[in-house]
Amino acid sequence: LYWNFQQNLNAFKMFFEHIFQKPLTGYQRTWARRFLLSKSFTLVAPTGVGKTTFGLVASLFLALNGKKSALVFPTISLAQQSFERLEEFKAKLENANTVKILLFNSLMTKSRKEEFEKRFLSCDFDILIITTQFVSKRKDVLSKMFFDLVFVDDVDAILKSSKNIDTLLQMIGFSEDEIEKATERLRTKNKENGQDTVSNGSKNKGMLIVSSATAKPQGLKPLLFRELLGFEIGRFTFNIRNITNIRIKKKSKEKLLEIINILKDGILLFVNTEEEGKEIVKFLAENGIKIGTTWSNFDEEFELFKEEKLNVICGVSSYYGKLIRGIDLPERIKYCIFWETPRFRFSVDMDKAPRFVLERVFVEYLEDHPKLKEYFKNVEILQTEKLRQLVLKYISAESYNKIVQEIFSHLKITDDGKLVIPDVPTYIQGSGRTSRMFGMRLTKGVSILFEEDDTIFESLKSRLMFLLDEEWMEENEVDFESLMEEVKESRKIQNNDFYQIDT
Ligand code: ADP
Ligand code: MG
């Protein structure tokens, strides 16, 4: 799973660079990952960050792999322009002359129209470029076709008609019946049966990618997207983040103090145990650092941190820890420091280990499936077999086995016979506090990890690459000054922040 994905991602990056002569932007890399995992999603980002370009390249990438796409634009001129850009991209590739791009333009001459009609009806294209209006007008034909990808540029226009939503869903393989049932479930808001509805999404369906700069649609029909595809327009179902990860190999208190003195303020410090935390906090406080902790009087100390009376706050890094989950303070929190990778350590009992690992797999999986997560909120201990069966309702046995295998390849057994696993979800959650959507912008964060063990570090790093495509730097590669400047810059209020996105 990991290698395939990594290979595809690299192939896509190279493909993009080859035709565009520039690397993917941060946003585009996030979308690429999502796209290669064949997930439907929303590109919510301000104008000008590369949404349309991404859609064009993605459709060309699929076309070369024998897959069909439809690109839907709000106006004829945008459709025309995209057609021209795609033709340019195509010209840069040696193996793309066979890719057939079909453009609809209502201003075409009669004979061109007839030609279009013939090709359209016989599906003689790899990429179909149409307008929102065309979707309404030709819904009868479109709804019977199948597309591996439907990319809707500027979804706000198309959402004005709820019938359009049905058509888009049918274009990626949902039947009228499935749509009807999902609508009914939404109408009756039958929460008890909620968990049954997440499932349909991925199997034998195409992908729907919609782009929007604001995305705040109203009404029942847009909810269908969430119901059937597991995403909701105008919300982020996964975290977009902009974080620089830095590893410091030698775990020394003096180094920690030095780093805190460089960064100065807005720092979360994660430790693995309270005991260890107390010792470190004592050392830092004695050296003049204004530091609070979560284990004494959290609410009070957190208030002080908020008011900038404390510069650092220290907490234990556990998945449901107060610092890991509870807070969302994009202006204040700029840096986090992990005093060791969050990890599980337990005596090697191979009967127990797999179960434990499965639970972790499941926790990660839940992150992607809010409905399921809600359902399992109160289930603390999951029996392996039960868990397996539950998960298998939602993903194929093949994917399940691959994920388990992938996780197992990152286990480490220490000399004293302990089994150690980095707690990757906790690292992601914890570091994620430093990079949030803030108005229209994404704040820049920095996560510093003290980790002496190379196996643990490599395992964390590769998991993170897989999940988020995030890179790592060694301490000596870092220019703290410019990094801190970037962190600061991303938190400045700008005029366009009046257009707030509802996260
Ligand atoms: P959006 O649809 O989000 O408004 P576009 O795809 O139209 O953004 O891109 C905006 C501009 O940025 C275009 O001029 C495009 O050529 C350029 N652009 C897109 N992707 C990249 C990239 N990866 N690197 C540099 N420039 C890019
Ligand atoms: Mg655009």
mmCIF file with all atom_site columns, C-alpha atoms and ligand atoms in Angstrom, residues 16 20 22-25 28 31 46-54 85 153, ligand 1:
data_model
loop_
_atom_site.group_PDB
_atom_site.id
_atom_site.type_symbol
_atom_site.label_atom_id
_atom_site.label_alt_id
_atom_site.label_comp_id
_atom_site.label_asym_id
_atom_site.label_entity_id
_atom_site.label_seq_id
_atom_site.pdbx_PDB_ins_code
_atom_site.Cartn_x
_atom_site.Cartn_y
_atom_site.Cartn_z
_atom_site.occupancy
_atom_site.B_iso_or_equiv
_atom_site.pdbx_formal_charge
_atom_site.auth_seq_id
_atom_site.auth_comp_id
_atom_site.auth_asym_id
_atom_site.auth_atom_id
_atom_site.pdbx_PDB_model_num
ATOM   1  C CA  . PHE A 1 16  ? 2.921   17.840 -13.040 1.00 0.00 ? 16  PHE A CA  1
ATOM   2  C CA  . PHE A 1 20  ? 3.818   22.698 -15.908 1.00 0.00 ? 20  PHE A CA  1
ATOM   3  C CA  . LYS A 1 22  ? 6.915   24.099 -11.779 1.00 0.00 ? 22  LYS A CA  1
ATOM   4  C CA  . PRO A 1 23  ? 6.492   21.887 -8.713  1.00 0.00 ? 23  PRO A CA  1
ATOM   5  C CA  . LEU A 1 24  ? 3.161   21.350 -7.010  1.00 0.00 ? 24  LEU A CA  1
ATOM   6  C CA  . THR A 1 25  ? 2.293   23.922 -4.391  1.00 0.00 ? 25  THR A CA  1
ATOM   7  C CA  . GLN A 1 28  ? -1.763  20.918 -4.581  1.00 0.00 ? 28  GLN A CA  1
ATOM   8  C CA  . TRP A 1 31  ? -4.963  17.412 -3.084  1.00 0.00 ? 31  TRP A CA  1
ATOM   9  C CA  . PRO A 1 46  ? -8.820  31.171 -2.027  1.00 0.00 ? 46  PRO A CA  1
ATOM   10 C CA  . THR A 1 47  ? -8.676  32.056 -5.705  1.00 0.00 ? 47  THR A CA  1
ATOM   11 C CA  . GLY A 1 48  ? -5.292  31.775 -7.314  1.00 0.00 ? 48  GLY A CA  1
ATOM   12 C CA  . VAL A 1 49  ? -3.772  28.896 -5.398  1.00 0.00 ? 49  VAL A CA  1
ATOM   13 C CA  . GLY A 1 50  ? -4.055  26.420 -8.256  1.00 0.00 ? 50  GLY A CA  1
ATOM   14 C CA  . LYS A 1 51  ? -7.385  24.620 -8.011  1.00 0.00 ? 51  LYS A CA  1
ATOM   15 C CA  . THR A 1 52  ? -8.225  24.759 -11.700 1.00 0.00 ? 52  THR A CA  1
ATOM   16 C CA  . THR A 1 53  ? -4.711  23.828 -12.755 1.00 0.00 ? 53  THR A CA  1
ATOM   17 C CA  . PHE A 1 54  ? -4.830  20.851 -10.450 1.00 0.00 ? 54  PHE A CA  1
ATOM   18 C CA  . ARG A 1 85  ? -4.620  25.009 -21.524 1.00 0.00 ? 85  ARG A CA  1
ATOM   19 C CA  . ASP A 1 153 ? -14.813 24.143 -10.911 1.00 0.00 ? 153 ASP A CA  1
HETATM 20 P P1  . ADP B 2 .   ? -7.436  28.785 -8.906  1.00 0.00 ? 1   ADP B P1  1
HETATM 21 O O1  . ADP B 2 .   ? -8.275  27.916 -9.775  1.00 0.00 ? 1   ADP B O1  1
HETATM 22 O O2  . ADP B 2 .   ? -7.294  28.239 -7.516  1.00 0.00 ? 1   ADP B O2  1
HETATM 23 O O3  . ADP B 2 .   ? -7.892  30.200 -8.890  1.00 0.00 ? 1   ADP B O3  1
HETATM 24 P P2  . ADP B 2 .   ? -5.412  28.492 -10.954 1.00 0.00 ? 1   ADP B P2  1
HETATM 25 O O4  . ADP B 2 .   ? -5.295  27.031 -11.184 1.00 0.00 ? 1   ADP B O4  1
HETATM 26 O O5  . ADP B 2 .   ? -6.205  29.266 -11.947 1.00 0.00 ? 1   ADP B O5  1
HETATM 27 O O6  . ADP B 2 .   ? -5.959  28.786 -9.484  1.00 0.00 ? 1   ADP B O6  1
HETATM 28 O O7  . ADP B 2 .   ? -3.943  29.052 -10.826 1.00 0.00 ? 1   ADP B O7  1
HETATM 29 C C1  . ADP B 2 .   ? -3.670  30.401 -10.542 1.00 0.00 ? 1   ADP B C1  1
HETATM 30 C C2  . ADP B 2 .   ? -2.325  30.799 -11.148 1.00 0.00 ? 1   ADP B C2  1
HETATM 31 O O8  . ADP B 2 .   ? -1.269  30.083 -10.511 1.00 0.00 ? 1   ADP B O8  1
HETATM 32 C C3  . ADP B 2 .   ? -2.234  30.469 -12.624 1.00 0.00 ? 1   ADP B C3  1
HETATM 33 O O9  . ADP B 2 .   ? -1.543  31.490 -13.262 1.00 0.00 ? 1   ADP B O9  1
HETATM 34 C C4  . ADP B 2 .   ? -1.444  29.179 -12.659 1.00 0.00 ? 1   ADP B C4  1
HETATM 35 O O10 . ADP B 2 .   ? -0.744  29.060 -13.863 1.00 0.00 ? 1   ADP B O10 1
HETATM 36 C C5  . ADP B 2 .   ? -0.538  29.337 -11.460 1.00 0.00 ? 1   ADP B C5  1
HETATM 37 N N1  . ADP B 2 .   ? -0.169  28.046 -10.842 1.00 0.00 ? 1   ADP B N1  1
HETATM 38 C C6  . ADP B 2 .   ? -0.971  26.985 -10.622 1.00 0.00 ? 1   ADP B C6  1
HETATM 39 N N2  . ADP B 2 .   ? -0.303  25.972 -10.044 1.00 0.00 ? 1   ADP B N2  1
HETATM 40 C C7  . ADP B 2 .   ? 0.977   26.404 -9.868  1.00 0.00 ? 1   ADP B C7  1
HETATM 41 C C8  . ADP B 2 .   ? 2.190   25.823 -9.332  1.00 0.00 ? 1   ADP B C8  1
HETATM 42 N N3  . ADP B 2 .   ? 2.209   24.582 -8.832  1.00 0.00 ? 1   ADP B N3  1
HETATM 43 N N4  . ADP B 2 .   ? 3.308   26.569 -9.328  1.00 0.00 ? 1   ADP B N4  1
HETATM 44 C C9  . ADP B 2 .   ? 3.299   27.824 -9.829  1.00 0.00 ? 1   ADP B C9  1
HETATM 45 N N5  . ADP B 2 .   ? 2.214   28.433 -10.362 1.00 0.00 ? 1   ADP B N5  1
HETATM 46 C C10 . ADP B 2 .   ? 1.058   27.742 -10.387 1.00 0.00 ? 1   ADP B C10 1
#
